[in-house]
Amino acid sequence: MTSALLTDITIFVLALLVGFEVISKVPATLHTPLMSAANSIHGIILVGAMLIAASANNALGYVLAFIAAAFAAMNVVGGYVVTGRMLKMFHRRPAPVPAGPDGKAGQVSPDGQATKVTSSGTSS
């Protein structure tokens, strides 16, 4: 084992410990918004995986680059999916359509608002 590899492994282990310690201190209410934003930053890791793939010269290097690119891409897509789900929580639900005198629901205009049903069956 070379000293460069030992240094890289040490940095990796320290980064794992620091990352775990930082994330464990985040309250549950902030965890999802924080992680959805942080996951999109993994685009940088995706670029790094592509750089590794470009400099790989054996089968192991290609396999590691592919795995790194796959995980980074899944993390980026997952971050945007979580963000989309969070934003859906803040959409207003359409107003319920009131029933007319005959018990049938009124018509809905293109803007989602219910219209009144007159006795002749036409909307106003």
XYZ file of N, CA and C in Angstrom:
372
model
N 0.846 -1.158 0.000
C 0.000 0.000 0.000
C 0.905 1.238 0.000
N 0.641 2.128 -0.954
C 1.466 3.330 -1.059
C 0.958 4.396 -0.087
N 1.799 5.374 0.139
C 1.419 6.447 1.062
C 0.301 7.311 0.467
N 0.275 7.457 -0.864
C -0.800 8.234 -1.496
C -2.147 7.551 -1.302
N -2.180 6.214 -1.451
C -3.427 5.479 -1.246
C -3.867 5.552 0.215
N -2.930 5.446 1.123
C -3.253 5.545 2.549
C -3.801 6.934 2.892
N -3.222 7.967 2.301
C -3.715 9.330 2.505
C -5.133 9.473 1.965
N -5.389 8.930 0.766
C -6.727 9.011 0.168
C -7.763 8.270 1.022
N -7.414 7.106 1.521
C -8.338 6.347 2.370
C -8.607 7.090 3.674
N -7.580 7.701 4.247
C -7.748 8.470 5.478
C -8.686 9.651 5.257
N -8.506 10.371 4.161
C -9.379 11.506 3.845
C -10.805 11.031 3.634
N -10.980 9.900 2.962
C -12.313 9.351 2.712
C -13.011 8.997 4.026
N -12.299 8.330 4.923
C -12.891 7.934 6.202
C -13.229 9.167 7.037
N -12.355 10.150 7.062
C -12.636 11.376 7.806
C -13.834 12.120 7.218
N -13.945 12.138 5.889
C -15.092 12.788 5.250
C -16.394 12.069 5.605
N -16.349 10.738 5.672
C -17.536 9.976 6.088
C -17.955 10.346 7.507
N -16.994 10.404 8.410
C -17.305 10.719 9.804
C -17.853 12.130 9.961
N -17.238 13.090 9.292
C -17.704 14.476 9.378
C -19.088 14.596 8.749
N -19.312 13.974 7.590
C -20.617 14.023 6.940
C -21.710 13.429 7.795
N -21.422 12.284 8.414
C -22.409 11.656 9.291
C -22.723 12.557 10.480
N -21.708 13.149 11.060
C -21.903 14.007 12.229
C -22.724 15.248 11.871
N -22.469 15.838 10.710
C -23.201 17.039 10.299
C -24.660 16.705 10.009
N -24.916 15.639 9.262
C -26.282 15.280 8.887
C -27.089 14.820 10.100
N -26.455 14.168 11.055
C -27.200 13.689 12.223
C -27.685 14.841 13.100
N -27.121 16.025 12.976
C -27.535 17.180 13.778
C -28.676 17.968 13.145
N -29.083 17.607 11.913
C -30.145 18.339 11.219
C -31.498 17.867 11.738
N -32.398 18.797 12.121
C -33.725 18.379 12.581
C -34.515 17.708 11.447
N -35.439 16.848 11.818
C -36.205 16.090 10.827
C -37.001 16.990 9.892
N -37.472 18.122 10.385
C -38.272 19.014 9.537
C -37.444 19.673 8.443
N -36.151 19.775 8.643
C -35.284 20.391 7.634
C -34.563 19.368 6.776
N -34.649 18.106 7.127
C -33.850 17.101 6.440
C -34.219 16.977 4.968
N -35.501 16.893 4.634
C -35.909 16.701 3.247
C -35.550 17.893 2.368
N -35.870 19.142 2.761
C -35.473 20.256 1.895
C -33.955 20.376 1.751
N -33.243 20.122 2.830
C -31.787 20.212 2.773
C -31.214 19.163 1.828
N -31.703 17.937 1.948
C -31.157 16.858 1.128
C -31.580 16.988 -0.324
N -32.769 17.499 -0.603
C -33.170 17.646 -1.996
C -32.300 18.689 -2.694
N -31.910 19.720 -1.981
C -31.019 20.717 -2.569
C -29.595 20.184 -2.667
N -29.156 19.463 -1.658
C -27.790 18.944 -1.655
C -27.599 17.849 -2.694
N -28.633 17.069 -2.955
C -28.503 15.997 -3.938
C -28.289 16.539 -5.341
N -28.838 17.709 -5.634
C -28.621 18.268 -6.963
C -27.168 18.697 -7.158
N -26.451 18.922 -6.065
C -25.040 19.280 -6.151
C -24.214 18.089 -6.646
N -24.788 16.895 -6.585
C -24.057 15.710 -7.027
C -23.771 15.727 -8.526
N -24.246 16.729 -9.221
C -23.846 16.907 -10.616
C -22.338 17.071 -10.724
N -21.735 17.666 -9.709
C -20.274 17.817 -9.687
C -19.620 16.447 -9.585
N -20.205 15.575 -8.786
C -19.665 14.219 -8.651
C -19.835 13.461 -9.963
N -20.925 13.725 -10.671
C -21.135 13.095 -11.979
C -20.044 13.519 -12.956
N -19.675 14.781 -12.927
C -18.578 15.256 -13.790
C -17.268 14.583 -13.384
N -17.032 14.440 -12.083
C -15.833 13.747 -11.615
C -15.793 12.302 -12.071
N -16.939 11.631 -12.054
C -16.997 10.239 -12.524
C -16.673 10.157 -14.011
N -17.123 11.150 -14.767
C -16.796 11.169 -16.209
C -15.308 11.412 -16.424
N -14.713 12.251 -15.593
C -13.272 12.485 -15.706
C -12.477 11.228 -15.367
N -12.951 10.481 -14.361
C -12.300 9.215 -14.018
C -12.417 8.236 -15.180
N -13.591 8.198 -15.798
C -13.791 7.298 -16.935
C -12.876 7.668 -18.100
N -12.646 8.955 -18.288
C -11.779 9.383 -19.384
C -10.323 9.028 -19.130
N -9.929 8.979 -17.863
C -8.531 8.686 -17.556
C -8.294 7.220 -17.186
N -9.345 6.404 -17.206
C -9.205 4.984 -16.851
C -8.435 4.251 -17.948
N -7.616 3.302 -17.528
C -6.829 2.554 -18.510
C -6.946 1.046 -18.332
N -7.853 0.601 -17.463
C -8.065 -0.836 -17.311
C -9.536 -1.093 -16.994
N -9.918 -2.365 -16.935
C -11.323 -2.726 -16.732
C -11.831 -2.277 -15.363
N -11.001 -2.372 -14.333
C -11.421 -1.957 -13.003
C -11.758 -0.460 -12.971
N -10.950 0.336 -13.626
C -11.201 1.779 -13.692
C -12.516 2.091 -14.389
N -12.811 1.365 -15.477
C -14.067 1.575 -16.190
C -15.267 1.173 -15.338
N -15.140 0.064 -14.620
C -16.243 -0.405 -13.768
C -16.491 0.587 -12.642
N -15.429 1.042 -11.991
C -15.587 2.022 -10.905
C -16.175 3.333 -11.417
N -15.737 3.776 -12.579
C -16.276 5.012 -13.153
C -17.753 4.851 -13.486
N -18.136 3.685 -14.017
C -19.540 3.452 -14.333
C -20.398 3.439 -13.068
N -19.919 2.770 -12.025
C -20.673 2.714 -10.768
C -20.801 4.112 -10.162
N -19.711 4.871 -10.179
C -19.751 6.238 -9.634
C -20.724 7.110 -10.428
N -20.699 6.993 -11.755
C -21.602 7.790 -12.589
C -23.058 7.380 -12.362
N -23.305 6.086 -12.217
C -24.678 5.613 -11.998
C -25.225 6.119 -10.668
N -24.433 6.001 -9.602
C -24.893 6.469 -8.296
C -25.076 7.982 -8.277
N -24.169 8.717 -8.896
C -24.302 10.178 -8.929
C -25.538 10.592 -9.721
N -25.794 9.924 -10.842
C -26.977 10.253 -11.642
C -28.264 9.940 -10.877
N -28.287 8.814 -10.177
C -29.475 8.475 -9.376
C -29.692 9.505 -8.276
N -28.624 9.995 -7.689
C -28.742 10.977 -6.618
C -29.258 12.310 -7.153
N -28.779 12.709 -8.334
C -29.255 13.958 -8.934
C -30.744 13.852 -9.251
N -31.145 12.781 -9.910
C -32.551 12.599 -10.263
C -33.406 12.498 -9.001
N -32.940 11.764 -8.004
C -33.684 11.644 -6.747
C -33.865 12.976 -6.053
N -32.854 13.829 -6.102
C -32.972 15.155 -5.496
C -34.058 15.979 -6.148
N -34.152 15.915 -7.473
C -35.190 16.664 -8.166
C -36.568 16.050 -7.960
N -36.662 14.733 -7.833
C -37.946 14.084 -7.557
C -38.458 14.504 -6.186
N -37.577 14.505 -5.187
C -37.981 14.916 -3.838
C -38.408 16.375 -3.842
N -37.687 17.228 -4.551
C -38.054 18.638 -4.629
C -39.418 18.798 -5.281
N -39.678 18.043 -6.348
C -40.983 18.100 -7.009
C -42.108 17.670 -6.083
N -41.887 16.634 -5.305
C -42.905 16.185 -4.351
C -43.148 17.228 -3.274
N -42.091 17.878 -2.821
C -42.263 18.910 -1.796
C -43.056 20.086 -2.352
N -42.780 20.478 -3.585
C -43.497 21.610 -4.175
C -44.966 21.276 -4.421
N -45.278 20.008 -4.701
C -46.673 19.603 -4.891
C -47.492 19.788 -3.616
N -46.838 19.719 -2.467
C -47.558 19.879 -1.203
C -48.157 21.274 -1.070
N -47.608 22.249 -1.775
C -48.057 23.622 -1.638
C -49.043 24.046 -2.721
N -49.436 23.131 -3.634
C -50.425 23.461 -4.651
C -51.807 23.456 -4.016
N -52.638 24.382 -4.477
C -54.012 24.413 -3.972
C -54.832 23.350 -4.679
N -55.707 22.744 -3.926
C -56.628 21.782 -4.519
C -57.760 22.553 -5.191
N -58.301 22.024 -6.291
C -59.415 22.729 -6.935
C -60.650 22.748 -6.025
N -61.415 23.819 -6.137
C -62.618 23.961 -5.313
C -63.651 22.925 -5.747
N -64.376 22.356 -4.799
C -65.404 21.379 -5.176
C -66.513 22.058 -5.964
N -67.082 21.326 -6.912
C -68.133 21.866 -7.763
C -69.467 21.717 -7.030
N -70.182 22.846 -6.813
C -71.464 22.740 -6.108
C -72.511 22.057 -6.985
N -73.394 21.330 -6.341
C -74.462 20.636 -7.060
C -75.563 21.619 -7.406
N -76.162 21.398 -8.559
C -77.279 22.230 -9.006
C -78.577 21.787 -8.347
N -79.714 22.422 -8.720
C -81.004 22.070 -8.103
C -81.453 20.647 -8.437
N -80.958 20.118 -9.556
C -81.356 18.754 -9.925
C -80.406 17.715 -9.345
N -79.454 18.148 -8.532
C -78.526 17.219 -7.890
C -77.280 16.943 -8.705
N -77.230 17.480 -9.930
C -76.056 17.271 -10.774
C -75.027 18.368 -10.479
N -73.776 18.018 -10.680
C -72.713 18.991 -10.447
C -72.714 20.044 -11.537
N -72.303 21.255 -11.168
C -72.207 22.328 -12.145
C -71.018 22.129 -13.070
N -70.889 23.008 -14.043
C -69.776 22.925 -14.973
C -68.562 23.628 -14.385
N -67.384 23.240 -14.865
C -66.143 23.840 -14.399
C -65.552 24.641 -15.537
N -65.219 25.900 -15.260
C -64.612 26.750 -16.280
C -63.149 26.367 -16.466
N -62.503 26.844 -17.542
C -61.102 26.474 -17.786
C -60.143 26.880 -16.669
N -60.487 27.897 -15.885
C -59.592 28.304 -14.797
C -59.813 27.490 -13.525
N -60.706 26.467 -13.577
C -60.907 25.582 -12.443
C -62.005 26.025 -11.498
N -62.679 27.145 -11.786
C -63.741 27.644 -10.920
C -65.078 27.032 -11.338
N -65.873 26.693 -10.366
C -67.188 26.124 -10.648
C -68.135 27.238 -11.076
N -69.029 26.929 -12.000
C -70.035 27.898 -12.427
C -71.396 27.449 -11.913
N -72.295 28.409 -11.755
C -73.624 28.082 -11.246
C -74.457 27.444 -12.343
N -75.339 26.558 -11.955
C -76.250 25.918 -12.885
C -77.625 26.543 -12.677
N -78.204 27.069 -13.769
C -79.535 27.666 -13.675
C -80.581 26.565 -13.821
N -81.816 26.936 -13.591
C -82.893 25.949 -13.655
C -83.075 25.391 -15.055
N -82.688 26.140 -16.094
C -82.842 25.637 -17.454
C -81.724 24.670 -17.839
N -80.746 24.481 -16.951
C -79.672 23.542 -17.218
C -78.445 24.179 -17.863
N -78.492 25.489 -18.129
C -77.325 26.162 -18.707
C -76.527 26.813 -17.600
N -75.268 27.009 -17.846
C -74.437 27.631 -16.823
C -74.351 29.131 -17.069
N -74.141 29.875 -16.016
C -74.003 31.318 -16.145
C -72.676 31.780 -15.617
